[in-house]
Coordinates of C-alpha atoms in Angstrom, one line a residue:
M1031 CA -13.5 -4.0 27.8
R1032 CA -10.8 -6.5 26.8
R1033 CA -10.5 -7.7 30.4
V1034 CA -14.2 -8.8 30.3
F1035 CA -13.4 -11.4 27.7
E1036 CA -9.9 -12.4 28.8
R1037 CA -10.4 -13.4 32.4
R1038 CA -12.7 -13.5 35.4
G1039 CA -12.6 -10.5 37.7
H1040 CA -14.4 -7.3 38.7
E1041 CA -14.8 -6.1 35.1
R1042 CA -16.5 -9.3 34.0
E1043 CA -18.7 -9.4 37.1
T1044 CA -19.8 -5.8 36.4
A1045 CA -20.6 -6.6 32.7
V1046 CA -22.7 -9.6 33.8
L1047 CA -24.6 -7.5 36.3
I1048 CA -25.3 -4.9 33.6
L1049 CA -26.6 -7.5 31.3
K1050 CA -28.9 -8.9 34.0
C1051 CA -30.2 -5.4 34.7
A1052 CA -31.0 -4.8 31.1
V1053 CA -32.7 -8.2 30.7
A1054 CA -34.7 -7.9 33.9
A1055 CA -35.9 -4.3 33.1
T1056 CA -37.0 -5.3 29.6
L1057 CA -38.8 -8.4 30.9
A1058 CA -40.6 -6.4 33.6
L1059 CA -41.7 -3.8 31.0
G1060 CA -42.9 -6.5 28.6
V1061 CA -44.8 -8.5 31.2
G1062 CA -46.3 -5.4 32.8
T1063 CA -47.5 -4.1 29.4
L1064 CA -49.2 -7.5 28.7
L1065 CA -50.9 -7.6 32.1
M1066 CA -52.5 -4.2 32.2
D1067 CA -52.7 -0.7 30.7
T1068 CA -51.7 1.6 33.5
Q1069 CA -49.8 4.8 34.1
Q1070 CA -47.9 3.0 36.8
I1071 CA -46.1 0.8 34.2
G1072 CA -42.8 2.6 34.9
F1073 CA -42.6 1.0 38.3
A1074 CA -42.1 -2.4 36.7
P1075 CA -38.6 -1.8 35.1
F1076 CA -37.7 0.6 37.9
S1077 CA -38.3 -2.1 40.5
A1078 CA -36.4 -4.7 38.5
L1079 CA -33.3 -2.5 38.2
L1080 CA -33.4 -1.8 42.0
V1081 CA -33.3 -5.5 43.1
V1082 CA -31.0 -7.2 40.5
R1083 CA -28.0 -8.6 42.4
P1084 CA -25.0 -10.8 41.5
S1085 CA -26.5 -13.8 43.4
V1086 CA -29.9 -15.4 43.4
Y1087 CA -30.1 -15.2 47.1
G1088 CA -29.2 -11.5 47.1
S1089 CA -31.9 -10.8 44.5
V1090 CA -34.6 -12.8 46.5
L1091 CA -33.6 -11.1 49.7
Q1092 CA -33.7 -7.6 48.2
S1093 CA -36.9 -8.3 46.3
G1094 CA -38.6 -9.3 49.5
R1095 CA -37.4 -6.3 51.3
Y1096 CA -38.2 -3.9 48.4
V1097 CA -41.8 -5.2 48.0
A1098 CA -42.3 -5.0 51.8
A1099 CA -41.0 -1.4 51.7
V1100 CA -43.2 -0.4 48.8
V1101 CA -46.3 -2.0 50.3
A1102 CA -45.6 -0.1 53.6
G1103 CA -45.1 3.2 51.7
A1104 CA -48.3 2.6 49.7
L1105 CA -50.3 1.9 52.8
I1106 CA -49.0 5.0 54.5
A1107 CA -49.9 7.1 51.4
G1108 CA -53.3 5.5 51.2
L1109 CA -54.0 6.2 54.8
G1110 CA -53.8 9.9 54.1
G1111 CA -54.9 10.0 50.5
L1112 CA -58.1 8.0 50.9
T1113 CA -59.1 9.8 54.1
V1114 CA -57.9 13.4 54.5
G1115 CA -56.9 14.1 50.9
P1116 CA -54.0 16.1 49.4
E1117 CA -53.4 18.4 52.4
L1118 CA -49.9 19.7 53.0
W1119 CA -50.0 19.0 56.7
I1120 CA -50.9 15.3 56.1
F1121 CA -48.2 15.0 53.5
A1122 CA -45.6 16.3 56.0
L1123 CA -46.9 14.0 58.8
L1124 CA -47.0 10.8 56.7
V1125 CA -43.7 11.4 55.1
L1126 CA -42.1 11.9 58.5
F1127 CA -43.7 8.7 59.7
A1128 CA -42.4 6.9 56.6
L1129 CA -38.9 8.2 57.2
V1130 CA -38.9 6.9 60.7
L1131 CA -40.4 3.5 59.7
G1132 CA -37.7 3.2 57.0
Q1133 CA -35.1 3.0 59.7
A1134 CA -36.3 -0.5 60.8
A1135 CA -33.7 -3.1 60.3
V1136 CA -36.1 -5.5 58.7
F1137 CA -36.1 -3.4 55.5
G1138 CA -32.4 -3.2 55.3
S1139 CA -31.1 -0.8 52.6
Q1140 CA -34.6 -0.8 51.0
G1141 CA -36.0 1.1 53.9
S1142 CA -35.4 4.3 52.0
Q1143 CA -38.1 3.3 49.5
I1144 CA -40.9 3.7 52.1
P1145 CA -40.8 7.5 52.2
V1146 CA -40.0 7.7 48.5
V1147 CA -43.1 5.7 47.5
A1148 CA -45.3 7.5 50.1
A1149 CA -44.2 10.9 48.9
F1150 CA -44.6 10.0 45.2
A1151 CA -48.0 8.5 45.7
L1152 CA -49.2 11.5 47.8
A1153 CA -47.8 14.2 45.6
G1154 CA -48.8 12.5 42.3
G1155 CA -52.4 11.8 43.4
T1156 CA -51.9 8.0 43.2
A1157 CA -52.8 7.7 46.9
A1158 CA -56.3 9.1 46.3
S1159 CA -57.2 6.1 44.1
P1160 CA -57.4 2.5 45.3
G1161 CA -57.1 1.4 41.7
D1162 CA -53.9 3.4 41.1
L1163 CA -52.4 2.1 44.3
G1164 CA -53.2 -1.4 43.3
S1165 CA -51.7 -0.9 39.9
L1166 CA -48.5 0.5 41.5
L1167 CA -48.2 -2.5 43.7
A1168 CA -48.8 -4.9 40.8
M1169 CA -46.1 -3.3 38.7
V1170 CA -43.7 -3.5 41.7
M1171 CA -44.4 -7.2 42.0
V1172 CA -43.9 -7.7 38.3
G1173 CA -40.5 -5.9 38.5
A1174 CA -39.3 -7.8 41.5
G1175 CA -40.4 -11.1 40.0
A1176 CA -38.6 -10.3 36.7
A1177 CA -35.4 -9.6 38.7
V1178 CA -35.7 -12.9 40.6
V1179 CA -36.4 -14.9 37.4
T1180 CA -33.5 -13.2 35.5
N1181 CA -31.1 -13.9 38.4
T1182 CA -32.3 -17.5 38.6
V1183 CA -31.9 -18.2 34.8
L1184 CA -28.6 -16.4 34.7
A1185 CA -27.4 -17.8 38.1
P1186 CA -23.7 -17.2 38.7
A1187 CA -21.2 -20.0 38.8
I1188 CA -20.2 -21.2 42.3
R1189 CA -16.4 -21.0 42.6
F1190 CA -15.3 -22.0 46.0
R1191 CA -11.9 -22.4 44.4
D1192 CA -11.7 -18.6 44.3
A1193 CA -12.4 -18.5 48.0
E1194 CA -9.7 -21.1 48.7
N1195 CA -7.2 -19.2 46.5
A1196 CA -7.9 -16.1 48.7
V1197 CA -6.9 -18.2 51.7
L1198 CA -3.8 -19.7 50.0
D1199 CA -2.7 -16.3 48.8
F1200 CA -2.9 -15.0 52.3
A1201 CA -0.7 -17.8 53.5
D1202 CA 1.7 -17.1 50.6
G1203 CA 2.0 -13.5 51.6
L1204 CA 2.9 -14.4 55.1
R1205 CA 5.4 -16.9 53.8
Q1206 CA 7.1 -14.2 51.7
L1207 CA 7.3 -11.7 54.5
S1208 CA 8.6 -14.4 57.0
G1209 CA 11.2 -15.4 54.4
E1210 CA 12.4 -11.8 54.0
M1211 CA 12.6 -11.3 57.7
A1212 CA 14.6 -14.5 58.1
E1213 CA 17.0 -13.4 55.5
G1214 CA 17.4 -10.0 57.2
L1215 CA 17.8 -11.4 60.7
G1216 CA 20.5 -13.7 59.3
R1217 CA 22.6 -10.7 58.7
G1218 CA 22.3 -9.5 62.3
N1219 CA 21.7 -5.8 63.0
D1220 CA 22.7 -4.9 59.5
G1221 CA 19.7 -6.7 58.2
L1222 CA 17.3 -4.6 60.2
A1223 CA 17.4 -1.8 57.7
D1224 CA 14.2 -3.2 56.2
L1225 CA 12.2 -2.9 59.4
D1226 CA 10.0 -0.1 58.0
H1227 CA 9.2 -2.2 54.9
W1228 CA 8.4 -5.2 57.0
A1229 CA 6.1 -3.1 59.2
R1230 CA 4.2 -1.8 56.1
V1231 CA 3.8 -5.3 54.7
A1232 CA 2.7 -6.8 58.0
D1233 CA 0.1 -4.1 58.6
G1234 CA -1.3 -4.7 55.2
F1235 CA -2.3 -8.2 56.2
D1236 CA -5.3 -6.8 58.1
D1237 CA -6.8 -5.8 54.7
T1238 CA -5.7 -9.2 53.3
A1239 CA -7.8 -11.0 56.0
R1240 CA -10.8 -8.8 55.3
N1241 CA -10.6 -9.4 51.5
A1242 CA -10.3 -13.2 52.1
R1243 CA -13.4 -13.2 54.3
S1244 CA -15.2 -11.2 51.7
A1245 CA -14.2 -13.7 49.0
V1246 CA -15.6 -16.6 51.1
A1247 CA -18.8 -14.7 52.0
E1248 CA -19.3 -13.9 48.3
Q1249 CA -19.0 -17.5 47.1
E1250 CA -21.2 -18.7 50.0
E1251 CA -23.9 -16.3 49.0
R1252 CA -23.6 -17.4 45.4
A1253 CA -24.3 -21.0 46.5
R1254 CA -27.5 -20.1 48.4
L1255 CA -30.7 -20.8 46.4
N1256 CA -28.5 -21.3 43.3
P1257 CA -30.2 -23.7 40.9
R1258 CA -26.8 -24.8 39.6
R1259 CA -26.5 -26.9 42.8
L1260 CA -29.5 -29.0 41.6
L1261 CA -28.3 -29.6 38.0
G1262 CA -26.4 -32.8 38.6
G1263 CA -22.7 -33.3 38.8
R1264 CA -20.6 -33.3 42.0
G1265 CA -21.6 -29.7 42.8
P1266 CA -19.3 -27.0 44.2
Q1267 CA -16.5 -28.3 46.3
G1268 CA -15.4 -26.3 49.4
D1269 CA -16.2 -25.7 53.0
P1270 CA -16.7 -22.0 53.9
D1271 CA -16.4 -22.7 57.6
A1272 CA -13.0 -24.3 57.1
Y1273 CA -11.9 -21.3 55.0
R1274 CA -13.0 -19.0 57.7
A1275 CA -11.2 -21.0 60.4
W1276 CA -8.0 -20.8 58.4
I1277 CA -8.4 -17.1 57.7
S1278 CA -8.8 -16.5 61.4
A1279 CA -5.7 -18.6 62.1
L1280 CA -3.7 -16.7 59.5
G1281 CA -5.0 -13.4 60.7
R1282 CA -3.8 -14.1 64.3
S1283 CA -0.5 -15.3 62.9
S1284 CA -0.1 -12.1 61.0
R1285 CA -0.6 -10.2 64.2
H1286 CA 2.2 -12.1 65.8
L1287 CA 4.4 -11.1 62.9
Q1288 CA 3.3 -7.5 63.4
S1289 CA 4.3 -7.9 67.1
V1290 CA 7.7 -9.2 66.2
V1291 CA 8.3 -6.2 63.9
R1292 CA 7.1 -3.8 66.5
T1293 CA 9.3 -5.3 69.1
L1294 CA 12.3 -5.1 66.8
R1295 CA 11.5 -1.5 65.9
Y1296 CA 11.1 -0.5 69.6
S1297 CA 14.2 -2.2 70.8
T1298 CA 16.4 -0.6 68.1
G1299 CA 14.8 2.8 68.4
S1300 CA 16.4 5.7 70.2
G1301 CA 13.7 5.9 72.8
S1302 CA 14.0 2.3 73.9
R1303 CA 14.8 1.5 77.5
F1304 CA 16.3 -1.8 76.5
P1305 CA 19.6 -2.3 74.6
E1306 CA 19.1 -3.5 71.0
P1307 CA 19.4 -7.2 70.3
D1308 CA 22.9 -8.4 69.6
D1309 CA 23.9 -10.0 66.3
A1310 CA 24.2 -13.5 67.8
F1311 CA 20.5 -13.5 69.0
L1312 CA 19.2 -12.1 65.7
R1313 CA 21.1 -14.8 63.8
R1314 CA 19.7 -17.4 66.2
L1315 CA 16.2 -16.0 65.5
A1316 CA 16.6 -16.2 61.7
P1317 CA 16.1 -20.0 61.4
L1318 CA 13.0 -19.8 63.6
M1319 CA 11.6 -17.2 61.3
D1320 CA 12.6 -19.4 58.3
G1321 CA 10.7 -22.2 60.0
A1322 CA 7.6 -19.9 60.1
A1323 CA 8.0 -19.3 56.4
D1324 CA 8.2 -23.1 55.8
A1325 CA 4.9 -23.6 57.8
F1326 CA 3.1 -20.9 55.7
R1327 CA 4.5 -22.6 52.6
A1328 CA 3.2 -25.9 53.7
V1329 CA -0.3 -24.4 54.3
R1330 CA -0.2 -23.2 50.7
D1331 CA 1.4 -26.1 49.0
A1332 CA -0.7 -28.8 50.8
E1333 CA -3.9 -26.7 50.3
E1334 CA -4.7 -27.2 54.0
P1335 CA -8.2 -25.6 53.9
E1336 CA -9.3 -28.5 51.7
R1337 CA -7.8 -31.2 53.8
S1338 CA -9.6 -33.2 56.5
S1339 CA -6.3 -34.1 58.2
V1340 CA -3.2 -32.0 58.6
S1341 CA -0.5 -32.7 56.0
A1342 CA 2.7 -34.4 57.1
D1343 CA 4.7 -31.4 55.8
L1344 CA 2.8 -28.9 58.0
R1345 CA 3.0 -31.1 61.0
T1346 CA 6.7 -31.5 60.6
C1347 CA 7.1 -27.7 60.2
L1348 CA 5.0 -26.9 63.3
D1349 CA 6.8 -29.5 65.5
A1350 CA 10.2 -28.3 64.4
G1351 CA 9.2 -24.7 64.9
A1352 CA 7.9 -25.3 68.4
S1353 CA 10.9 -27.4 69.3
G1354 CA 13.3 -24.7 68.0
V1355 CA 11.6 -22.0 70.1
E1356 CA 11.8 -24.1 73.2
R1357 CA 15.5 -24.9 72.5
A1358 CA 16.3 -21.2 72.1
R1359 CA 14.6 -20.4 75.4
Q1360 CA 16.7 -23.0 77.2
E1361 CA 19.9 -21.9 75.6
L1362 CA 19.2 -18.2 76.4
G1363 CA 18.1 -19.2 79.9
E1364 CA 21.5 -20.8 80.6
D1365 CA 23.4 -17.6 79.7
R1366 CA 20.8 -15.0 80.2
D1367 CA 21.4 -11.3 79.3
R1368 CA 19.2 -9.7 81.9
D1369 CA 19.0 -6.4 80.1
R1370 CA 18.0 -7.9 76.8
W1371 CA 15.9 -10.8 78.1
P1372 CA 12.5 -9.0 78.0
V1373 CA 13.0 -8.3 74.3
Y1374 CA 14.3 -11.8 73.6
S1375 CA 11.4 -13.4 75.5
A1376 CA 8.8 -11.3 73.7
L1377 CA 10.2 -12.2 70.3
L1378 CA 10.3 -15.9 71.1
T1379 CA 6.8 -15.8 72.6
D1380 CA 5.4 -14.3 69.4
L1381 CA 7.0 -17.0 67.3
D1382 CA 5.8 -19.7 69.6
R1383 CA 2.3 -18.4 69.4
L1384 CA 2.5 -18.1 65.6
F1385 CA 3.2 -21.8 65.3
E1386 CA 0.4 -22.6 67.8
E1387 CA -2.1 -20.5 65.8
L1388 CA -1.4 -22.6 62.7
R1389 CA -1.8 -25.8 64.7
E1390 CA -5.2 -24.5 66.0
G1391 CA -6.1 -23.4 62.5
H1392 CA -6.1 -27.0 61.4
E1393 CA -7.9 -28.2 64.6
N1394 CA -10.6 -25.5 64.2
S1395 CA -11.0 -26.4 60.5
A1396 CA -11.4 -30.1 61.2
R1397 CA -13.9 -29.3 64.0
D1398 CA -16.0 -27.1 61.6
R1399 CA -16.0 -30.0 59.1
G1400 CA -17.2 -32.4 61.7

């Protein structure tokens, strides 16, 4: 409970959602009671609870789908209840049809409400009365409307800064791993004792990329239909497309780091058909890896996702990194170790592509802004 008041996070988001649900359900019950005296009044707060969402857009979307699903379920129930009556065979047939209709993509997750409403109306006798069916639909509309009104009045703040921080944290994680790898490679083969740790960290970046994309998508949804965008001021700053472009670039870069680690593990393993890299090459590779760490640091420090042009620091790091890889290729080519060359070439290629991914990250980001 203390975390709810101390800082933003999952706990506070959950507390706000609980508050919205309570307000929406109470509002729906109050309005429904004022509008009509009906045994279907319970559908008003029930519907409100089902469609409250963290964002205004999410609530509007789910309200529309929920109302459509309930209308479909009520129509199916009325088709049997107003014609054949409460027969067991018609109940089975209509519920089966409702279950199949509920799979339609247009209803989304609310498709399950079609057979629920149909079964409830048929079994409870509501389907046999046009008045009861009308009251049910009216209460559903009241509940959905209360949820949308509550979400609109209590609209969430739009924090694209949170999305940007997710991208910058991704870059910082890559910087930290690259720096650790550079330090280890600088000690030659003795520094490869941390290979298993590097592999675990590198593989974890797949989850980091997914979480960063989720953070961007969440803030983008918060912005859609949000009345806070119309209440003056500069409005939320941030470009979701630019963030996504950088997440993609960092994700591809992380895969090249994963490839470097896999190559090192394979070449130093007992089953490798290549001799392990010698100390001299690993120490030559260390400054290149350190250059990758500098590039990731530049992405973070210069807040590249917010920039319309690449920072001088990042440009310098990328140019130096690409030049360093090319220089290493030339030096190794002049005195090539034929047995080890496939491993050396693979490692240099991954580093070269890593620098290129970061260059393309800026280019794609700038193109998305344009």
